[in-house]
Amino acid sequence: MHLVFRCIICGEVYIGTEKPTNCPFCGALDKFLVEGKAFRAPDEPMKDISEETKVMLQKTFDLEVHATRFYLAASKRSSDPFVQSIFKGLSKTEREHVSVAAKALGVSKPDNLTEPEGDKGSDEENIRETDALERRATALYKEFLEKAKEPRAKQIFQALMEVESGHIELVNQ
Ligand SMILES: [Fe+2]
Ligand SMILES: [Fe+2]
């Protein structure tokens, strides 16, 4: 039987016979997926957030914009269909993370998301850069998770930390 699932991180909808292990859009773990009827939209843009949380969400936004554009560049650089697919998938996921941060802050997505940026010149170098980028991101979201007071902000940083840590695994197998 087909069911509707909805991600409480990115808000996207998935229709399928089973709950996937991760949100097909933002990559959040299945604990963040709820059945359609149980979904309650978060209060966004977030109200009454501290200056500190605003700064953390802005840093999240900037990091995710950069990651989206870097993975696009890495995908375009590669002539290997499998490597292209890894970077294409990563770029889509990070683009979804831009939306998550943008919605929380109440700002629009930038126009430059489709402009590649930061190609390191070869698949090997781009894979190495991916590992470094995702390690930085995981550490940053862990720090933000500990600092943030607002439940919604904590939820976002928790989900992103887990997703980016999965990306480290992906490029190290
Ligand atoms: Fe999601
Ligand atoms: Fe991300």
Tab-separated table of N, CA and C and ligand atoms in Angstrom:
chain	number	residue	atom	x	y	z
A	1	MET	N	0.829	-1.189	0.000
A	1	MET	CA	0.000	0.000	0.000
A	1	MET	C	0.874	1.254	0.000
A	2	HIS	N	0.520	2.208	-0.797
A	2	HIS	CA	1.290	3.441	-0.841
A	2	HIS	C	0.897	4.377	0.285
A	3	LEU	N	1.915	4.993	0.842
A	3	LEU	CA	1.720	5.891	1.973
A	3	LEU	C	2.416	7.210	1.679
A	4	VAL	N	2.017	8.229	2.431
A	4	VAL	CA	2.660	9.541	2.305
A	4	VAL	C	3.503	9.789	3.551
A	5	PHE	N	4.763	10.124	3.331
A	5	PHE	CA	5.641	10.476	4.440
A	5	PHE	C	6.106	11.907	4.250
A	6	ARG	N	6.362	12.552	5.370
A	6	ARG	CA	6.818	13.928	5.262
A	6	ARG	C	7.980	14.171	6.215
A	7	CYS	N	8.945	14.923	5.731
A	7	CYS	CA	10.156	15.187	6.514
A	7	CYS	C	9.950	16.427	7.369
A	8	ILE	N	10.203	16.301	8.672
A	8	ILE	CA	9.989	17.464	9.543
A	8	ILE	C	11.174	18.440	9.488
A	9	ILE	N	12.245	18.041	8.805
A	9	ILE	CA	13.380	18.962	8.631
A	9	ILE	C	13.172	19.841	7.402
A	10	CYS	N	12.965	19.206	6.234
A	10	CYS	CA	12.854	20.003	4.992
A	10	CYS	C	11.407	20.199	4.529
A	11	GLY	N	10.479	19.436	5.104
A	11	GLY	CA	9.071	19.588	4.738
A	11	GLY	C	8.663	18.855	3.470
A	12	GLU	N	9.623	18.188	2.794
A	12	GLU	CA	9.302	17.512	1.532
A	12	GLU	C	8.462	16.264	1.772
A	13	VAL	N	7.779	15.862	0.710
A	13	VAL	CA	6.849	14.744	0.773
A	13	VAL	C	7.397	13.566	-0.029
A	14	TYR	N	7.283	12.368	0.542
A	14	TYR	CA	7.714	11.161	-0.156
A	14	TYR	C	6.538	10.192	-0.189
A	15	ILE	N	6.245	9.671	-1.361
A	15	ILE	CA	5.179	8.678	-1.483
A	15	ILE	C	5.814	7.343	-1.821
A	16	GLY	N	5.504	6.320	-1.019
A	16	GLY	CA	6.082	5.000	-1.261
A	16	GLY	C	5.426	3.968	-0.371
A	17	THR	N	5.828	2.726	-0.549
A	17	THR	CA	5.204	1.656	0.230
A	17	THR	C	5.857	1.510	1.609
A	18	GLU	N	7.070	2.039	1.751
A	18	GLU	CA	7.767	1.953	3.036
A	18	GLU	C	8.459	3.260	3.355
A	19	LYS	N	8.681	3.466	4.640
A	19	LYS	CA	9.441	4.658	5.032
A	19	LYS	C	10.898	4.441	4.617
A	20	PRO	N	11.488	5.379	3.874
A	20	PRO	CA	12.901	5.205	3.491
A	20	PRO	C	13.829	5.389	4.700
A	21	THR	N	15.077	4.946	4.587
A	21	THR	CA	16.020	5.063	5.712
A	21	THR	C	16.420	6.520	5.940
A	22	ASN	N	16.343	7.323	4.865
A	22	ASN	CA	16.693	8.748	4.943
A	22	ASN	C	15.692	9.536	4.100
A	23	CYS	N	15.501	10.798	4.453
A	23	CYS	CA	14.685	11.654	3.597
A	23	CYS	C	15.338	11.704	2.224
A	24	PRO	N	14.589	11.401	1.139
A	24	PRO	CA	15.180	11.420	-0.207
A	24	PRO	C	15.603	12.814	-0.663
A	25	PHE	N	15.242	13.836	0.090
A	25	PHE	CA	15.536	15.212	-0.323
A	25	PHE	C	16.691	15.811	0.488
A	26	CYS	N	16.530	15.871	1.812
A	26	CYS	CA	17.584	16.493	2.633
A	26	CYS	C	18.478	15.468	3.305
A	27	GLY	N	18.118	14.184	3.219
A	27	GLY	CA	18.955	13.135	3.795
A	27	GLY	C	18.752	12.881	5.282
A	28	ALA	N	17.843	13.626	5.923
A	28	ALA	CA	17.611	13.429	7.369
A	28	ALA	C	17.263	11.971	7.656
A	29	LEU	N	17.706	11.465	8.803
A	29	LEU	CA	17.432	10.074	9.162
A	29	LEU	C	15.925	9.843	9.329
A	30	ASP	N	15.531	8.576	9.224
A	30	ASP	CA	14.094	8.248	9.205
A	30	ASP	C	13.324	8.671	10.463
A	31	LYS	N	14.049	8.918	11.575
A	31	LYS	CA	13.337	9.392	12.775
A	31	LYS	C	12.706	10.775	12.550
A	32	PHE	N	13.165	11.475	11.498
A	32	PHE	CA	12.591	12.779	11.176
A	32	PHE	C	11.472	12.689	10.137
A	33	LEU	N	11.146	11.465	9.708
A	33	LEU	CA	10.054	11.293	8.736
A	33	LEU	C	8.799	10.855	9.481
A	34	VAL	N	7.699	11.534	9.209
A	34	VAL	CA	6.434	11.176	9.859
A	34	VAL	C	5.394	10.882	8.782
A	35	GLU	N	4.348	10.126	9.159
A	35	GLU	CA	3.271	9.902	8.197
A	35	GLU	C	2.569	11.235	7.948
A	36	GLY	N	2.117	11.385	6.700
A	36	GLY	CA	1.544	12.655	6.252
A	36	GLY	C	0.576	13.306	7.228
A	37	LYS	N	-0.336	12.496	7.783
A	37	LYS	CA	-1.375	13.069	8.662
A	37	LYS	C	-0.808	13.613	9.960
A	38	ALA	N	0.325	13.077	10.376
A	38	ALA	CA	0.913	13.499	11.656
A	38	ALA	C	1.791	14.741	11.498
A	39	PHE	N	1.995	15.176	10.263
A	39	PHE	CA	2.908	16.304	10.027
A	39	PHE	C	2.322	17.622	10.508
A	40	ARG	N	3.131	18.348	11.282
A	40	ARG	CA	2.769	19.714	11.693
A	40	ARG	C	3.897	20.620	11.229
A	41	ALA	N	3.558	21.616	10.431
A	41	ALA	CA	4.596	22.508	9.910
A	41	ALA	C	5.273	23.265	11.046
A	42	PRO	N	6.599	23.373	11.031
A	42	PRO	CA	7.271	24.165	12.058
A	42	PRO	C	6.941	25.640	11.874
A	43	ASP	N	7.068	26.382	12.955
A	43	ASP	CA	6.788	27.809	12.925
A	43	ASP	C	7.976	28.521	12.262
A	44	GLU	N	7.823	28.835	10.980
A	44	GLU	CA	8.939	29.461	10.260
A	44	GLU	C	8.452	30.613	9.398
A	45	PRO	N	9.250	31.678	9.268
A	45	PRO	CA	10.557	31.880	9.896
A	45	PRO	C	10.469	31.785	11.426
A	46	MET	N	11.551	31.314	12.029
A	46	MET	CA	11.565	31.151	13.474
A	46	MET	C	11.409	32.497	14.160
A	47	LYS	N	10.527	32.519	15.157
A	47	LYS	CA	10.306	33.783	15.891
A	47	LYS	C	11.103	33.759	17.190
A	48	ASP	N	11.399	34.931	17.678
A	48	ASP	CA	12.094	35.066	18.972
A	48	ASP	C	13.357	34.227	19.065
A	49	ILE	N	14.161	34.223	18.021
A	49	ILE	CA	15.418	33.501	18.169
A	49	ILE	C	16.513	34.450	18.632
A	50	SER	N	17.451	33.881	19.373
A	50	SER	CA	18.541	34.699	19.902
A	50	SER	C	19.441	35.142	18.758
A	51	GLU	N	20.195	36.205	19.005
A	51	GLU	CA	21.179	36.688	18.026
A	51	GLU	C	22.175	35.576	17.707
A	52	GLU	N	22.559	34.835	18.743
A	52	GLU	CA	23.538	33.758	18.589
A	52	GLU	C	23.028	32.683	17.617
A	53	THR	N	21.772	32.316	17.770
A	53	THR	CA	21.183	31.298	16.887
A	53	THR	C	21.056	31.829	15.461
A	54	LYS	N	20.721	33.108	15.353
A	54	LYS	CA	20.611	33.727	14.027
A	54	LYS	C	21.961	33.637	13.304
A	55	VAL	N	23.023	33.933	14.024
A	55	VAL	CA	24.368	33.868	13.449
A	55	VAL	C	24.703	32.420	13.047
A	56	MET	N	24.325	31.465	13.884
A	56	MET	CA	24.607	30.052	13.567
A	56	MET	C	23.830	29.612	12.319
A	57	LEU	N	22.595	30.058	12.204
A	57	LEU	CA	21.802	29.704	11.016
A	57	LEU	C	22.354	30.380	9.764
A	58	GLN	N	22.864	31.591	9.928
A	58	GLN	CA	23.475	32.283	8.789
A	58	GLN	C	24.746	31.562	8.336
A	59	LYS	N	25.532	31.075	9.297
A	59	LYS	CA	26.746	30.319	8.957
A	59	LYS	C	26.371	29.004	8.275
A	60	THR	N	25.278	28.405	8.731
A	60	THR	CA	24.768	27.171	8.116
A	60	THR	C	24.399	27.448	6.660
A	61	PHE	N	23.656	28.511	6.462
A	61	PHE	CA	23.235	28.934	5.131
A	61	PHE	C	24.457	29.112	4.210
A	62	ASP	N	25.456	29.854	4.683
A	62	ASP	CA	26.652	30.123	3.868
A	62	ASP	C	27.399	28.828	3.532
A	63	LEU	N	27.558	27.965	4.532
A	63	LEU	CA	28.273	26.704	4.303
A	63	LEU	C	27.536	25.854	3.266
A	64	GLU	N	26.219	25.799	3.381
A	64	GLU	CA	25.421	24.956	2.489
A	64	GLU	C	25.378	25.508	1.059
A	65	VAL	N	25.414	26.836	0.938
A	65	VAL	CA	25.484	27.433	-0.406
A	65	VAL	C	26.819	27.044	-1.047
A	66	HIS	N	27.880	27.178	-0.283
A	66	HIS	CA	29.190	26.810	-0.819
A	66	HIS	C	29.224	25.327	-1.204
A	67	ALA	N	28.714	24.458	-0.331
A	67	ALA	CA	28.736	23.012	-0.601
A	67	ALA	C	27.922	22.679	-1.859
A	68	THR	N	26.767	23.283	-1.998
A	68	THR	CA	25.916	23.058	-3.179
A	68	THR	C	26.696	23.369	-4.454
A	69	ARG	N	27.385	24.510	-4.448
A	69	ARG	CA	28.102	24.961	-5.643
A	69	ARG	C	29.381	24.160	-5.870
A	70	PHE	N	30.051	23.777	-4.804
A	70	PHE	CA	31.259	22.964	-4.954
A	70	PHE	C	30.913	21.583	-5.544
A	71	TYR	N	29.863	20.947	-5.038
A	71	TYR	CA	29.507	19.614	-5.548
A	71	TYR	C	29.037	19.678	-7.005
A	72	LEU	N	28.436	20.794	-7.357
A	72	LEU	CA	28.054	20.992	-8.756
A	72	LEU	C	29.313	21.052	-9.628
A	73	ALA	N	30.307	21.804	-9.164
A	73	ALA	CA	31.579	21.930	-9.883
A	73	ALA	C	32.268	20.576	-9.985
A	74	ALA	N	32.261	19.812	-8.886
A	74	ALA	CA	32.925	18.501	-8.865
A	74	ALA	C	32.223	17.527	-9.803
A	75	SER	N	30.907	17.614	-9.867
A	75	SER	CA	30.139	16.742	-10.758
A	75	SER	C	30.437	17.082	-12.215
A	76	LYS	N	30.520	18.367	-12.516
A	76	LYS	CA	30.822	18.802	-13.893
A	76	LYS	C	32.241	18.431	-14.290
A	77	ARG	N	33.155	18.473	-13.358
A	77	ARG	CA	34.566	18.152	-13.617
A	77	ARG	C	34.743	16.691	-14.026
A	78	SER	N	33.979	15.785	-13.388
A	78	SER	CA	34.229	14.359	-13.550
A	78	SER	C	33.739	13.800	-14.884
A	79	SER	N	34.500	12.819	-15.403
A	79	SER	CA	34.025	12.109	-16.597
A	79	SER	C	33.592	10.691	-16.227
A	80	ASP	N	33.639	10.390	-14.928
A	80	ASP	CA	33.240	9.064	-14.449
A	80	ASP	C	31.774	9.130	-13.979
A	81	PRO	N	30.877	8.368	-14.620
A	81	PRO	CA	29.445	8.460	-14.285
A	81	PRO	C	29.141	8.188	-12.815
A	82	PHE	N	29.900	7.303	-12.181
A	82	PHE	CA	29.642	7.013	-10.767
A	82	PHE	C	30.044	8.201	-9.887
A	83	VAL	N	31.218	8.765	-10.187
A	83	VAL	CA	31.677	9.944	-9.421
A	83	VAL	C	30.710	11.114	-9.638
A	84	GLN	N	30.264	11.271	-10.881
A	84	GLN	CA	29.286	12.324	-11.183
A	84	GLN	C	28.035	12.140	-10.323
A	85	SER	N	27.598	10.877	-10.193
A	85	SER	CA	26.361	10.620	-9.448
A	85	SER	C	26.529	10.937	-7.968
A	86	ILE	N	27.710	10.666	-7.425
A	86	ILE	CA	27.962	10.996	-6.015
A	86	ILE	C	27.831	12.514	-5.824
A	87	PHE	N	28.518	13.283	-6.680
A	87	PHE	CA	28.512	14.734	-6.515
A	87	PHE	C	27.150	15.350	-6.845
A	88	LYS	N	26.462	14.754	-7.801
A	88	LYS	CA	25.129	15.254	-8.132
A	88	LYS	C	24.203	15.072	-6.926
A	89	GLY	N	24.275	13.889	-6.333
A	89	GLY	CA	23.449	13.598	-5.151
A	89	GLY	C	23.788	14.511	-3.987
A	90	LEU	N	25.086	14.731	-3.779
A	90	LEU	CA	25.511	15.603	-2.679
A	90	LEU	C	25.029	17.039	-2.910
A	91	SER	N	25.157	17.519	-4.149
A	91	SER	CA	24.744	18.889	-4.445
A	91	SER	C	23.246	19.079	-4.173
A	92	LYS	N	22.446	18.099	-4.578
A	92	LYS	CA	20.990	18.198	-4.349
A	92	LYS	C	20.669	18.229	-2.862
A	93	THR	N	21.364	17.390	-2.109
A	93	THR	CA	21.130	17.338	-0.661
A	93	THR	C	21.489	18.673	-0.022
A	94	GLU	N	22.666	19.210	-0.386
A	94	GLU	CA	23.112	20.469	0.225
A	94	GLU	C	22.209	21.627	-0.185
A	95	ARG	N	21.692	21.545	-1.393
A	95	ARG	CA	20.764	22.578	-1.847
A	95	ARG	C	19.507	22.585	-0.973
A	96	GLU	N	19.088	21.395	-0.608
A	96	GLU	CA	17.930	21.278	0.286
A	96	GLU	C	18.265	21.880	1.662
A	97	HIS	N	19.523	21.717	2.084
A	97	HIS	CA	19.935	22.297	3.372
A	97	HIS	C	19.937	23.823	3.309
A	98	VAL	N	20.251	24.377	2.143
A	98	VAL	CA	20.159	25.838	1.975
A	98	VAL	C	18.718	26.268	2.252
A	99	SER	N	17.770	25.522	1.682
A	99	SER	CA	16.343	25.844	1.889
A	99	SER	C	15.947	25.768	3.350
A	100	VAL	N	16.457	24.742	4.037
A	100	VAL	CA	16.124	24.576	5.461
A	100	VAL	C	16.569	25.818	6.249
A	101	ALA	N	17.818	26.242	6.024
A	101	ALA	CA	18.342	27.414	6.739
A	101	ALA	C	17.602	28.685	6.301
A	102	ALA	N	17.315	28.792	5.000
A	102	ALA	CA	16.633	29.984	4.480
A	102	ALA	C	15.235	30.117	5.086
A	103	LYS	N	14.511	28.999	5.172
A	103	LYS	CA	13.153	29.040	5.740
A	103	LYS	C	13.188	29.424	7.218
A	104	ALA	N	14.144	28.865	7.940
A	104	ALA	CA	14.247	29.172	9.374
A	104	ALA	C	14.532	30.663	9.581
A	105	LEU	N	15.375	31.234	8.709
A	105	LEU	CA	15.755	32.647	8.821
A	105	LEU	C	14.740	33.590	8.171
A	106	GLY	N	13.891	33.031	7.288
A	106	GLY	CA	12.939	33.880	6.578
A	106	GLY	C	13.584	34.695	5.472
A	107	VAL	N	14.595	34.096	4.821
A	107	VAL	CA	15.238	34.784	3.685
A	107	VAL	C	15.049	33.920	2.434
A	108	SER	N	15.286	34.515	1.245
A	108	SER	CA	15.123	33.692	0.039
A	108	SER	C	16.446	33.041	-0.334
A	109	LYS	N	16.323	32.012	-1.184
A	109	LYS	CA	17.528	31.296	-1.624
A	109	LYS	C	18.312	32.200	-2.580
A	110	PRO	N	19.642	32.104	-2.580
A	110	PRO	CA	20.411	32.971	-3.479
A	110	PRO	C	20.275	32.517	-4.942
A	111	ASP	N	20.601	33.414	-5.857
A	111	ASP	CA	20.483	33.111	-7.296
A	111	ASP	C	21.660	32.306	-7.813
A	112	ASN	N	22.741	32.228	-7.021
A	112	ASN	CA	23.960	31.618	-7.559
A	112	ASN	C	24.084	30.105	-7.317
A	113	LEU	N	23.006	29.462	-6.863
A	113	LEU	CA	23.087	28.033	-6.520
A	113	LEU	C	23.407	27.128	-7.715
A	114	THR	N	23.144	27.614	-8.922
A	114	THR	CA	23.421	26.800	-10.101
A	114	THR	C	24.770	27.148	-10.723
A	115	GLU	N	25.525	28.030	-10.035
A	115	GLU	CA	26.851	28.389	-10.546
A	115	GLU	C	27.927	27.567	-9.834
A	116	PRO	N	28.649	26.722	-10.598
A	116	PRO	CA	29.679	25.892	-9.977
A	116	PRO	C	30.777	26.756	-9.349
A	117	GLU	N	31.386	26.239	-8.264
A	117	GLU	CA	32.436	27.002	-7.576
A	117	GLU	C	33.408	26.032	-6.890
A	118	GLY	N	34.706	26.293	-7.029
A	118	GLY	CA	35.688	25.619	-6.186
A	118	GLY	C	36.213	24.277	-6.649
A	119	ASP	N	36.066	23.969	-7.938
A	119	ASP	CA	36.630	22.718	-8.462
A	119	ASP	C	38.120	22.642	-8.142
A	120	LYS	N	38.569	21.504	-7.604
A	120	LYS	CA	39.981	21.365	-7.228
A	120	LYS	C	40.830	20.760	-8.352
A	121	GLY	N	40.216	20.450	-9.477
A	121	GLY	CA	41.006	20.050	-10.641
A	121	GLY	C	41.002	18.581	-11.003
A	122	SER	N	40.635	17.704	-10.059
A	122	SER	CA	40.558	16.274	-10.404
A	122	SER	C	39.571	15.593	-9.452
A	123	ASP	N	39.112	14.412	-9.846
A	123	ASP	CA	38.182	13.668	-8.983
A	123	ASP	C	38.815	13.384	-7.621
A	124	GLU	N	40.088	12.977	-7.652
A	124	GLU	CA	40.777	12.629	-6.394
A	124	GLU	C	40.808	13.818	-5.444
A	125	GLU	N	41.180	14.988	-5.997
A	125	GLU	CA	41.244	16.193	-5.159
A	125	GLU	C	39.853	16.602	-4.679
A	126	ASN	N	38.865	16.438	-5.532
A	126	ASN	CA	37.503	16.818	-5.135
A	126	ASN	C	36.953	15.881	-4.064
A	127	ILE	N	37.326	14.620	-4.135
A	127	ILE	CA	36.910	13.657	-3.088
A	127	ILE	C	37.587	14.040	-1.768
A	128	ARG	N	38.873	14.391	-1.849
A	128	ARG	CA	39.603	14.804	-0.649
A	128	ARG	C	38.971	16.057	-0.035
A	129	GLU	N	38.607	17.003	-0.905
A	129	GLU	CA	37.966	18.238	-0.427
A	129	GLU	C	36.602	17.932	0.202
A	130	THR	N	35.898	16.960	-0.361
A	130	THR	CA	34.594	16.557	0.191
A	130	THR	C	34.758	16.058	1.621
A	131	ASP	N	35.751	15.203	1.812
A	131	ASP	CA	36.012	14.664	3.148
A	131	ASP	C	36.278	15.812	4.127
A	132	ALA	N	37.130	16.765	3.721
A	132	ALA	CA	37.484	17.895	4.589
A	132	ALA	C	36.255	18.772	4.865
A	133	LEU	N	35.505	19.060	3.822
A	133	LEU	CA	34.319	19.922	3.949
A	133	LEU	C	33.293	19.295	4.899
A	134	GLU	N	33.040	18.000	4.713
A	134	GLU	CA	32.021	17.319	5.525
A	134	GLU	C	32.470	17.151	6.975
A	135	ARG	N	33.786	17.012	7.182
A	135	ARG	CA	34.284	16.956	8.564
A	135	ARG	C	34.099	18.302	9.256
A	136	ARG	N	34.411	19.377	8.517
A	136	ARG	CA	34.195	20.724	9.074
A	136	ARG	C	32.717	20.933	9.396
A	137	ALA	N	31.855	20.536	8.465
A	137	ALA	CA	30.414	20.743	8.639
A	137	ALA	C	29.895	19.949	9.841
A	138	THR	N	30.309	18.697	9.951
A	138	THR	CA	29.845	17.854	11.061
A	138	THR	C	30.258	18.462	12.396
A	139	ALA	N	31.510	18.928	12.489
A	139	ALA	CA	32.006	19.518	13.737
A	139	ALA	C	31.259	20.811	14.063
A	140	LEU	N	31.018	21.603	13.025
A	140	LEU	CA	30.322	22.878	13.217
A	140	LEU	C	28.893	22.653	13.718
A	141	TYR	N	28.170	21.707	13.117
A	141	TYR	CA	26.776	21.464	13.521
A	141	TYR	C	26.707	20.834	14.913
A	142	LYS	N	27.745	20.099	15.267
A	142	LYS	CA	27.792	19.527	16.622
A	142	LYS	C	27.903	20.675	17.637
A	143	GLU	N	28.773	21.617	17.319
A	143	GLU	CA	28.956	22.796	18.185
A	143	GLU	C	27.654	23.616	18.259
A	144	PHE	N	27.010	23.821	17.110
A	144	PHE	CA	25.764	24.593	17.064
A	144	PHE	C	24.669	23.880	17.861
A	145	LEU	N	24.632	22.558	17.742
A	145	LEU	CA	23.631	21.764	18.460
A	145	LEU	C	23.778	21.973	19.965
A	146	GLU	N	25.019	22.016	20.426
A	146	GLU	CA	25.256	22.200	21.865
A	146	GLU	C	24.913	23.618	22.326
A	147	LYS	N	25.168	24.599	21.444
A	147	LYS	CA	24.948	25.996	21.818
A	147	LYS	C	23.496	26.454	21.721
A	148	ALA	N	22.770	25.941	20.724
A	148	ALA	CA	21.429	26.462	20.455
A	148	ALA	C	20.463	26.127	21.588
A	149	LYS	N	19.562	27.080	21.892
A	149	LYS	CA	18.583	26.878	22.958
A	149	LYS	C	17.217	26.492	22.361
A	150	GLU	N	16.902	27.029	21.175
A	150	GLU	CA	15.580	26.835	20.597
A	150	GLU	C	15.414	25.406	20.077
A	151	PRO	N	14.305	24.725	20.438
A	151	PRO	CA	14.108	23.341	20.015
A	151	PRO	C	14.201	23.139	18.490
A	152	ARG	N	13.605	24.040	17.712
A	152	ARG	CA	13.644	23.872	16.250
A	152	ARG	C	15.086	23.982	15.729
A	153	ALA	N	15.843	24.911	16.271
A	153	ALA	CA	17.234	25.069	15.835
A	153	ALA	C	18.028	23.817	16.194
A	154	LYS	N	17.798	23.290	17.383
A	154	LYS	CA	18.492	22.067	17.804
A	154	LYS	C	18.160	20.913	16.862
A	155	GLN	N	16.884	20.819	16.499
A	155	GLN	CA	16.423	19.756	15.604
A	155	GLN	C	17.138	19.860	14.241
A	156	ILE	N	17.233	21.068	13.725
A	156	ILE	CA	17.901	21.287	12.437
A	156	ILE	C	19.387	20.897	12.530
A	157	PHE	N	20.064	21.382	13.567
A	157	PHE	CA	21.507	21.099	13.670
A	157	PHE	C	21.772	19.614	13.894
A	158	GLN	N	20.911	18.971	14.659
A	158	GLN	CA	21.042	17.522	14.878
A	158	GLN	C	20.938	16.775	13.535
A	159	ALA	N	19.894	17.094	12.775
A	159	ALA	CA	19.666	16.404	11.500
A	159	ALA	C	20.828	16.652	10.539
A	160	LEU	N	21.255	17.903	10.430
A	160	LEU	CA	22.333	18.222	9.488
A	160	LEU	C	23.644	17.551	9.910
A	161	MET	N	23.913	17.544	11.207
A	161	MET	CA	25.135	16.896	11.697
A	161	MET	C	25.157	15.421	11.272
A	162	GLU	N	24.034	14.763	11.425
A	162	GLU	CA	23.959	13.337	11.063
A	162	GLU	C	24.093	13.126	9.549
A	163	VAL	N	23.472	14.004	8.773
A	163	VAL	CA	23.545	13.862	7.314
A	163	VAL	C	24.979	14.056	6.828
A	164	GLU	N	25.632	15.122	7.305
A	164	GLU	CA	26.992	15.411	6.828
A	164	GLU	C	27.956	14.323	7.284
A	165	SER	N	27.710	13.755	8.452
A	165	SER	CA	28.590	12.684	8.902
A	165	SER	C	28.418	11.451	8.010
A	166	GLY	N	27.215	11.247	7.496
A	166	GLY	CA	26.991	10.167	6.513
A	166	GLY	C	27.746	10.406	5.214
A	167	HIS	N	27.930	11.694	4.876
A	167	HIS	CA	28.665	12.024	3.649
A	167	HIS	C	30.154	11.689	3.784
A	168	ILE	N	30.692	11.815	5.011
A	168	ILE	CA	32.099	11.451	5.231
A	168	ILE	C	32.245	9.957	4.942
A	169	GLU	N	31.315	9.197	5.484
A	169	GLU	CA	31.293	7.735	5.269
A	169	GLU	C	31.224	7.401	3.767
A	170	LEU	N	30.348	8.130	3.082
A	170	LEU	CA	30.116	7.867	1.650
A	170	LEU	C	31.391	7.981	0.825
A	171	VAL	N	32.213	8.994	1.105
A	171	VAL	CA	33.419	9.185	0.291
A	171	VAL	C	34.632	8.441	0.842
A	172	ASN	N	34.436	7.677	1.890
A	172	ASN	CA	35.564	6.924	2.445
A	172	ASN	C	35.350	5.420	2.389
A	173	GLN	N	34.518	4.966	1.466
A	173	GLN	CA	34.330	3.509	1.378
A	173	GLN	C	35.105	2.911	0.233
B	1	FE	FE	14.044	16.129	4.407
B	2	FE	FE	24.561	20.028	4.139
